[in-house]
């Protein structure tokens, strides 16, 4: 039996429509969108346009041209941060961030005259609003937060923070890597200025495609980051300043965008809330089972309604790296061990430097997967006595 429980890294399997869409683009369309007026290039244009429309709907966004495609969410966050931040800015983030936020900010702290505060979250991975308010300064210009933790699934109170940012004229950037497609993500309800997304996690697309949504206010602050051919204004040697071309230089990953469109269409047809409820039920069943294994510690909230279905554990009987290895080798259960590219988050939940064993559920897991995994964990733990 094979059980895949590493959906926070990338969802697997994908809907069949995703595979066929990528294959169809590569085999039957093939052309470079925006680089030709013939029929197959125009078909590529239509697919990219349709994907922007689908992203508008799933994020409740209303500016088609303000949706930018990139290679992945790490590229998106680097563009959003490094094209915007100015000397003298005070920036706030949290201790639950992924290195895709922490490393660019650390680089900016070294290369620019900025002030950076990393607010320590609770052991359940949640930012305290009062701590946030107390960290604000007169020169606070940017707040960057993950929506949900990639280790314990904790969900940040973004609407409250967004309201404060809007009142104070502070730019607000969201990392939705672990939330988009798993829980509702509403651009305007959050009150953010930019939202970075990745295609290959809960949006169910292939690897190698991501992007961001940006409002006009932050766009006016931002400089183009990667410059080159856009298929527009080809007579000019300077980068276009209109969207999306300002940020989209070079050949887009059109097969990846076709796959992403298919993934979003699948979510829309199934219903995001329906997917969320199924995953939440499985998550609660898994947590309850883990809590019945005496030597296992579950990190974060034990109520599935307070988290995404990403669960980290440790056992006092066996190292998490060895436990993950045995699950894969002997039982075909695939989960992830270690620090998950989020060292400060592990310090926050008191699991640094050993990390955790992380299980993350997806829309194609079922109750048999969970019960089998709980059974195997019990067998391994008992075997350590």
Short mmCIF file of N, CA and C in Angstrom, two decimals, residues 256-371:
data_model
loop_
_atom_site.label_atom_id
_atom_site.label_comp_id
_atom_site.label_asym_id
_atom_site.label_seq_id
_atom_site.Cartn_x
_atom_site.Cartn_y
_atom_site.Cartn_z
N UNK A 256 2.27 24.82 -17.79
CA UNK A 256 1.98 24.90 -16.36
C UNK A 256 0.73 25.71 -16.08
N UNK A 257 0.54 26.81 -16.82
CA UNK A 257 -0.65 27.64 -16.65
C UNK A 257 -1.89 26.86 -17.08
N UNK A 258 -1.79 26.09 -18.15
CA UNK A 258 -2.91 25.24 -18.58
C UNK A 258 -3.26 24.24 -17.48
N UNK A 259 -2.24 23.65 -16.86
CA UNK A 259 -2.49 22.71 -15.76
C UNK A 259 -3.09 23.40 -14.55
N UNK A 260 -2.61 24.60 -14.24
CA UNK A 260 -3.15 25.36 -13.12
C UNK A 260 -4.62 25.69 -13.36
N UNK A 261 -4.95 26.09 -14.57
CA UNK A 261 -6.34 26.37 -14.91
C UNK A 261 -7.21 25.14 -14.67
N UNK A 262 -6.72 23.98 -15.07
CA UNK A 262 -7.48 22.75 -14.86
C UNK A 262 -7.65 22.45 -13.37
N UNK A 263 -6.60 22.71 -12.58
CA UNK A 263 -6.68 22.48 -11.14
C UNK A 263 -7.71 23.38 -10.48
N UNK A 264 -7.70 24.67 -10.86
CA UNK A 264 -8.67 25.61 -10.28
C UNK A 264 -10.09 25.24 -10.72
N UNK A 265 -10.24 24.84 -11.97
CA UNK A 265 -11.57 24.43 -12.45
C UNK A 265 -12.09 23.22 -11.65
N UNK A 266 -11.19 22.30 -11.34
CA UNK A 266 -11.58 21.14 -10.53
C UNK A 266 -12.08 21.60 -9.16
N UNK A 267 -11.34 22.52 -8.52
CA UNK A 267 -11.74 23.03 -7.21
C UNK A 267 -13.10 23.72 -7.30
N UNK A 268 -13.29 24.51 -8.34
CA UNK A 268 -14.55 25.22 -8.52
C UNK A 268 -15.72 24.26 -8.69
N UNK A 269 -15.50 23.21 -9.47
CA UNK A 269 -16.57 22.24 -9.71
C UNK A 269 -16.88 21.41 -8.46
N UNK A 270 -15.84 21.02 -7.73
CA UNK A 270 -16.05 20.24 -6.50
C UNK A 270 -16.60 21.11 -5.38
N UNK A 271 -16.21 22.39 -5.39
CA UNK A 271 -16.57 23.32 -4.32
C UNK A 271 -15.46 23.39 -3.29
N UNK A 272 -14.85 24.56 -3.15
CA UNK A 272 -13.74 24.71 -2.21
C UNK A 272 -14.18 24.37 -0.78
N UNK A 273 -15.37 24.82 -0.40
CA UNK A 273 -15.85 24.55 0.96
C UNK A 273 -16.06 23.06 1.16
N UNK A 274 -16.55 22.37 0.13
CA UNK A 274 -16.74 20.93 0.23
C UNK A 274 -15.40 20.22 0.42
N UNK A 275 -14.38 20.64 -0.34
CA UNK A 275 -13.04 20.06 -0.18
C UNK A 275 -12.51 20.34 1.22
N UNK A 276 -12.67 21.58 1.68
CA UNK A 276 -12.19 21.97 3.01
C UNK A 276 -12.85 21.13 4.09
N UNK A 277 -14.15 20.91 3.99
CA UNK A 277 -14.86 20.14 5.01
C UNK A 277 -14.41 18.69 5.05
N UNK A 278 -14.19 18.09 3.88
CA UNK A 278 -13.71 16.70 3.84
C UNK A 278 -12.31 16.60 4.48
N UNK A 279 -11.43 17.53 4.10
CA UNK A 279 -10.08 17.50 4.66
C UNK A 279 -10.11 17.77 6.16
N UNK A 280 -11.01 18.63 6.61
CA UNK A 280 -11.11 18.95 8.03
C UNK A 280 -11.56 17.73 8.84
N UNK A 281 -12.50 16.97 8.29
CA UNK A 281 -12.97 15.76 8.97
C UNK A 281 -11.83 14.74 9.09
N UNK A 282 -11.09 14.56 8.00
CA UNK A 282 -9.95 13.64 8.05
C UNK A 282 -8.90 14.12 9.03
N UNK A 283 -8.64 15.43 9.01
CA UNK A 283 -7.64 16.01 9.91
C UNK A 283 -8.02 15.77 11.36
N UNK A 284 -9.29 16.00 11.71
CA UNK A 284 -9.72 15.80 13.10
C UNK A 284 -9.62 14.33 13.49
N UNK A 285 -10.00 13.44 12.57
CA UNK A 285 -9.89 12.01 12.84
C UNK A 285 -8.43 11.61 13.08
N UNK A 286 -7.53 12.17 12.29
CA UNK A 286 -6.10 11.87 12.43
C UNK A 286 -5.57 12.41 13.76
N UNK A 287 -5.89 13.66 14.08
CA UNK A 287 -5.42 14.25 15.34
C UNK A 287 -5.92 13.44 16.53
N UNK A 288 -7.21 13.09 16.52
CA UNK A 288 -7.77 12.33 17.63
C UNK A 288 -7.05 11.00 17.79
N UNK A 289 -6.74 10.35 16.67
CA UNK A 289 -6.00 9.10 16.74
C UNK A 289 -4.59 9.27 17.27
N UNK A 290 -3.92 10.32 16.85
CA UNK A 290 -2.56 10.59 17.33
C UNK A 290 -2.54 10.87 18.83
N UNK A 291 -3.56 11.58 19.30
CA UNK A 291 -3.61 11.91 20.73
C UNK A 291 -3.83 10.67 21.59
N UNK A 292 -4.26 9.59 20.98
CA UNK A 292 -4.44 8.33 21.71
C UNK A 292 -3.19 7.46 21.73
N UNK A 293 -2.11 7.95 21.12
CA UNK A 293 -0.83 7.24 21.17
C UNK A 293 0.03 7.96 22.22
N UNK A 294 0.23 7.38 23.40
CA UNK A 294 0.81 8.11 24.54
C UNK A 294 2.16 8.76 24.29
N UNK A 295 3.01 8.15 23.49
CA UNK A 295 4.36 8.68 23.34
C UNK A 295 4.48 9.74 22.23
N UNK A 296 3.36 10.10 21.59
CA UNK A 296 3.39 11.06 20.49
C UNK A 296 2.87 12.42 20.95
N UNK A 297 3.59 13.46 20.60
CA UNK A 297 3.16 14.84 20.85
C UNK A 297 2.70 15.46 19.54
N UNK A 298 1.52 16.06 19.55
CA UNK A 298 0.98 16.78 18.40
C UNK A 298 1.16 18.27 18.65
N UNK A 299 1.70 18.97 17.67
CA UNK A 299 1.97 20.40 17.83
C UNK A 299 0.84 21.23 17.22
N UNK A 300 0.56 22.36 17.85
CA UNK A 300 -0.47 23.26 17.35
C UNK A 300 -1.84 22.90 17.91
N UNK A 301 -2.85 23.60 17.40
CA UNK A 301 -4.22 23.40 17.87
C UNK A 301 -4.68 21.97 17.58
N UNK A 302 -5.44 21.41 18.50
CA UNK A 302 -5.97 20.06 18.31
C UNK A 302 -7.37 20.08 17.70
N UNK A 303 -7.91 21.28 17.44
CA UNK A 303 -9.19 21.41 16.75
C UNK A 303 -8.92 21.67 15.27
N UNK A 304 -9.40 20.78 14.42
CA UNK A 304 -9.13 20.90 12.98
C UNK A 304 -9.70 22.18 12.39
N UNK A 305 -10.72 22.75 13.01
CA UNK A 305 -11.32 23.98 12.51
C UNK A 305 -10.39 25.18 12.65
N UNK A 306 -9.33 25.05 13.44
CA UNK A 306 -8.40 26.17 13.69
C UNK A 306 -7.13 26.06 12.85
N UNK A 307 -7.10 25.12 11.90
CA UNK A 307 -5.87 24.89 11.18
C UNK A 307 -6.17 24.35 9.79
N UNK A 308 -5.17 24.37 8.95
CA UNK A 308 -5.23 23.60 7.71
C UNK A 308 -4.80 22.17 8.04
N UNK A 309 -5.04 21.19 7.16
CA UNK A 309 -4.76 19.80 7.51
C UNK A 309 -3.28 19.43 7.42
N UNK A 310 -2.45 20.19 8.13
CA UNK A 310 -1.01 19.96 8.20
C UNK A 310 -0.67 19.70 9.66
N UNK A 311 -0.14 18.52 9.95
CA UNK A 311 0.01 18.05 11.32
C UNK A 311 1.45 17.63 11.56
N UNK A 312 2.07 18.19 12.59
CA UNK A 312 3.44 17.82 12.94
C UNK A 312 3.46 17.09 14.27
N UNK A 313 4.31 16.07 14.34
CA UNK A 313 4.41 15.28 15.56
C UNK A 313 5.88 14.99 15.88
N UNK A 314 6.10 14.56 17.12
CA UNK A 314 7.34 13.91 17.53
C UNK A 314 6.98 12.81 18.51
N UNK A 315 7.87 11.85 18.65
CA UNK A 315 7.70 10.77 19.62
C UNK A 315 8.91 10.73 20.54
N UNK A 316 8.68 10.43 21.81
CA UNK A 316 9.81 10.29 22.74
C UNK A 316 10.42 8.90 22.68
N UNK A 317 9.93 8.06 21.75
CA UNK A 317 10.46 6.71 21.60
C UNK A 317 11.39 6.56 20.40
N UNK A 318 11.26 7.47 19.42
CA UNK A 318 12.03 7.33 18.18
C UNK A 318 12.20 8.69 17.53
N UNK A 319 13.37 8.96 17.00
CA UNK A 319 13.65 10.22 16.32
C UNK A 319 12.74 10.39 15.10
N UNK A 320 12.31 11.64 14.83
CA UNK A 320 11.36 11.86 13.73
C UNK A 320 11.93 11.45 12.37
N UNK A 321 13.23 11.64 12.19
CA UNK A 321 13.84 11.25 10.91
C UNK A 321 13.78 9.74 10.71
N UNK A 322 14.06 9.00 11.78
CA UNK A 322 13.99 7.54 11.70
C UNK A 322 12.56 7.08 11.53
N UNK A 323 11.64 7.71 12.25
CA UNK A 323 10.23 7.34 12.15
C UNK A 323 9.71 7.55 10.73
N UNK A 324 10.07 8.69 10.13
CA UNK A 324 9.65 8.94 8.76
C UNK A 324 10.25 7.93 7.79
N UNK A 325 11.51 7.56 8.03
CA UNK A 325 12.17 6.58 7.16
C UNK A 325 11.49 5.22 7.25
N UNK A 326 11.17 4.78 8.46
CA UNK A 326 10.54 3.46 8.65
C UNK A 326 9.14 3.45 8.04
N UNK A 327 8.39 4.55 8.21
CA UNK A 327 7.06 4.62 7.61
C UNK A 327 7.12 4.42 6.10
N UNK A 328 8.10 5.03 5.46
CA UNK A 328 8.24 4.91 4.01
C UNK A 328 8.75 3.53 3.61
N UNK A 329 9.84 3.10 4.25
CA UNK A 329 10.49 1.85 3.85
C UNK A 329 9.60 0.63 4.09
N UNK A 330 8.97 0.58 5.25
CA UNK A 330 8.25 -0.64 5.64
C UNK A 330 6.75 -0.59 5.36
N UNK A 331 6.20 0.62 5.22
CA UNK A 331 4.73 0.72 5.12
C UNK A 331 4.24 1.56 3.94
N UNK A 332 5.17 2.16 3.19
CA UNK A 332 4.77 2.92 2.02
C UNK A 332 4.07 4.23 2.32
N UNK A 333 4.31 4.79 3.52
CA UNK A 333 3.68 6.06 3.92
C UNK A 333 4.68 7.18 3.74
N UNK A 334 4.33 8.14 2.92
CA UNK A 334 5.24 9.25 2.57
C UNK A 334 4.87 10.49 3.35
N UNK A 335 5.77 10.92 4.24
CA UNK A 335 5.61 12.15 5.03
C UNK A 335 6.97 12.83 5.09
N UNK A 336 7.01 14.04 5.61
CA UNK A 336 8.25 14.80 5.57
C UNK A 336 8.81 15.04 6.96
N UNK A 337 10.12 14.90 7.09
CA UNK A 337 10.80 15.13 8.36
C UNK A 337 11.70 16.35 8.27
N UNK A 338 12.11 16.86 9.45
CA UNK A 338 13.11 17.93 9.48
C UNK A 338 12.53 19.28 9.85
N UNK A 339 13.15 20.34 9.28
CA UNK A 339 12.82 21.72 9.64
C UNK A 339 11.94 22.43 8.63
N UNK A 340 11.65 21.80 7.50
CA UNK A 340 10.64 22.29 6.56
C UNK A 340 10.88 23.74 6.10
N UNK A 341 12.14 24.14 5.99
CA UNK A 341 12.50 25.48 5.51
C UNK A 341 11.88 26.59 6.35
N UNK A 342 11.66 26.33 7.64
CA UNK A 342 11.05 27.34 8.51
C UNK A 342 11.68 27.25 9.90
N UNK A 343 12.95 27.63 10.04
CA UNK A 343 13.65 27.41 11.31
C UNK A 343 13.07 28.20 12.48
N UNK A 344 12.61 29.43 12.23
CA UNK A 344 12.07 30.22 13.33
C UNK A 344 10.75 29.65 13.82
N UNK A 345 9.97 29.08 12.92
CA UNK A 345 8.72 28.45 13.32
C UNK A 345 8.99 27.27 14.25
N UNK A 346 10.05 26.51 13.95
CA UNK A 346 10.39 25.39 14.83
C UNK A 346 10.90 25.88 16.18
N UNK A 347 11.58 27.01 16.20
CA UNK A 347 11.95 27.59 17.50
C UNK A 347 10.69 27.98 18.28
N UNK A 348 9.71 28.52 17.56
CA UNK A 348 8.47 28.96 18.20
C UNK A 348 7.72 27.80 18.84
N UNK A 349 7.64 26.67 18.15
CA UNK A 349 6.90 25.52 18.70
C UNK A 349 7.79 24.58 19.50
N UNK A 350 9.03 25.02 19.73
CA UNK A 350 9.99 24.31 20.59
C UNK A 350 10.42 22.97 19.99
N UNK A 351 10.68 22.95 18.69
CA UNK A 351 11.14 21.72 18.05
C UNK A 351 12.46 21.93 17.30
N UNK A 352 13.14 23.02 17.55
CA UNK A 352 14.43 23.27 16.91
C UNK A 352 15.53 22.69 17.81
N UNK A 353 16.54 22.00 17.28
CA UNK A 353 16.87 21.85 15.86
C UNK A 353 16.43 20.52 15.24
N UNK A 354 15.75 19.65 16.02
CA UNK A 354 15.44 18.32 15.49
C UNK A 354 14.29 18.34 14.48
N UNK A 355 13.42 19.35 14.57
CA UNK A 355 12.29 19.42 13.65
C UNK A 355 11.16 18.49 14.04
N UNK A 356 10.35 18.14 13.08
CA UNK A 356 9.18 17.29 13.33
C UNK A 356 8.98 16.32 12.17
N UNK A 357 8.08 15.38 12.39
CA UNK A 357 7.55 14.55 11.31
C UNK A 357 6.21 15.17 10.93
N UNK A 358 6.09 15.58 9.67
CA UNK A 358 4.89 16.31 9.22
C UNK A 358 4.05 15.46 8.29
N UNK A 359 2.77 15.38 8.61
CA UNK A 359 1.78 14.76 7.73
C UNK A 359 0.87 15.88 7.20
N UNK A 360 0.63 15.90 5.91
CA UNK A 360 -0.26 16.93 5.35
C UNK A 360 -1.21 16.27 4.36
N UNK A 361 -2.49 16.50 4.60
CA UNK A 361 -3.54 15.82 3.86
C UNK A 361 -3.94 16.62 2.63
N UNK A 362 -4.51 15.89 1.66
CA UNK A 362 -4.96 16.52 0.43
C UNK A 362 -6.33 16.01 0.04
N UNK A 363 -6.88 16.53 -1.05
CA UNK A 363 -8.25 16.18 -1.43
C UNK A 363 -8.44 14.74 -1.87
N UNK A 364 -7.34 14.02 -2.13
CA UNK A 364 -7.48 12.64 -2.58
C UNK A 364 -7.12 11.62 -1.50
N UNK A 365 -6.90 12.10 -0.27
CA UNK A 365 -6.76 11.18 0.85
C UNK A 365 -8.14 10.75 1.33
N UNK A 366 -8.19 9.59 1.99
CA UNK A 366 -9.47 9.12 2.53
C UNK A 366 -9.24 8.51 3.91
N UNK A 367 -10.33 8.07 4.53
CA UNK A 367 -10.26 7.56 5.90
C UNK A 367 -9.38 6.32 6.00
N UNK A 368 -9.30 5.53 4.92
CA UNK A 368 -8.44 4.35 4.94
C UNK A 368 -6.97 4.75 5.07
N UNK A 369 -6.58 5.82 4.40
CA UNK A 369 -5.20 6.32 4.52
C UNK A 369 -4.87 6.68 5.96
N UNK A 370 -5.81 7.36 6.61
CA UNK A 370 -5.58 7.83 7.97
C UNK A 370 -5.53 6.65 8.94
N UNK A 371 -6.48 5.75 8.84
CA UNK A 371 -6.51 4.61 9.75
C UNK A 371 -5.28 3.72 9.56
#
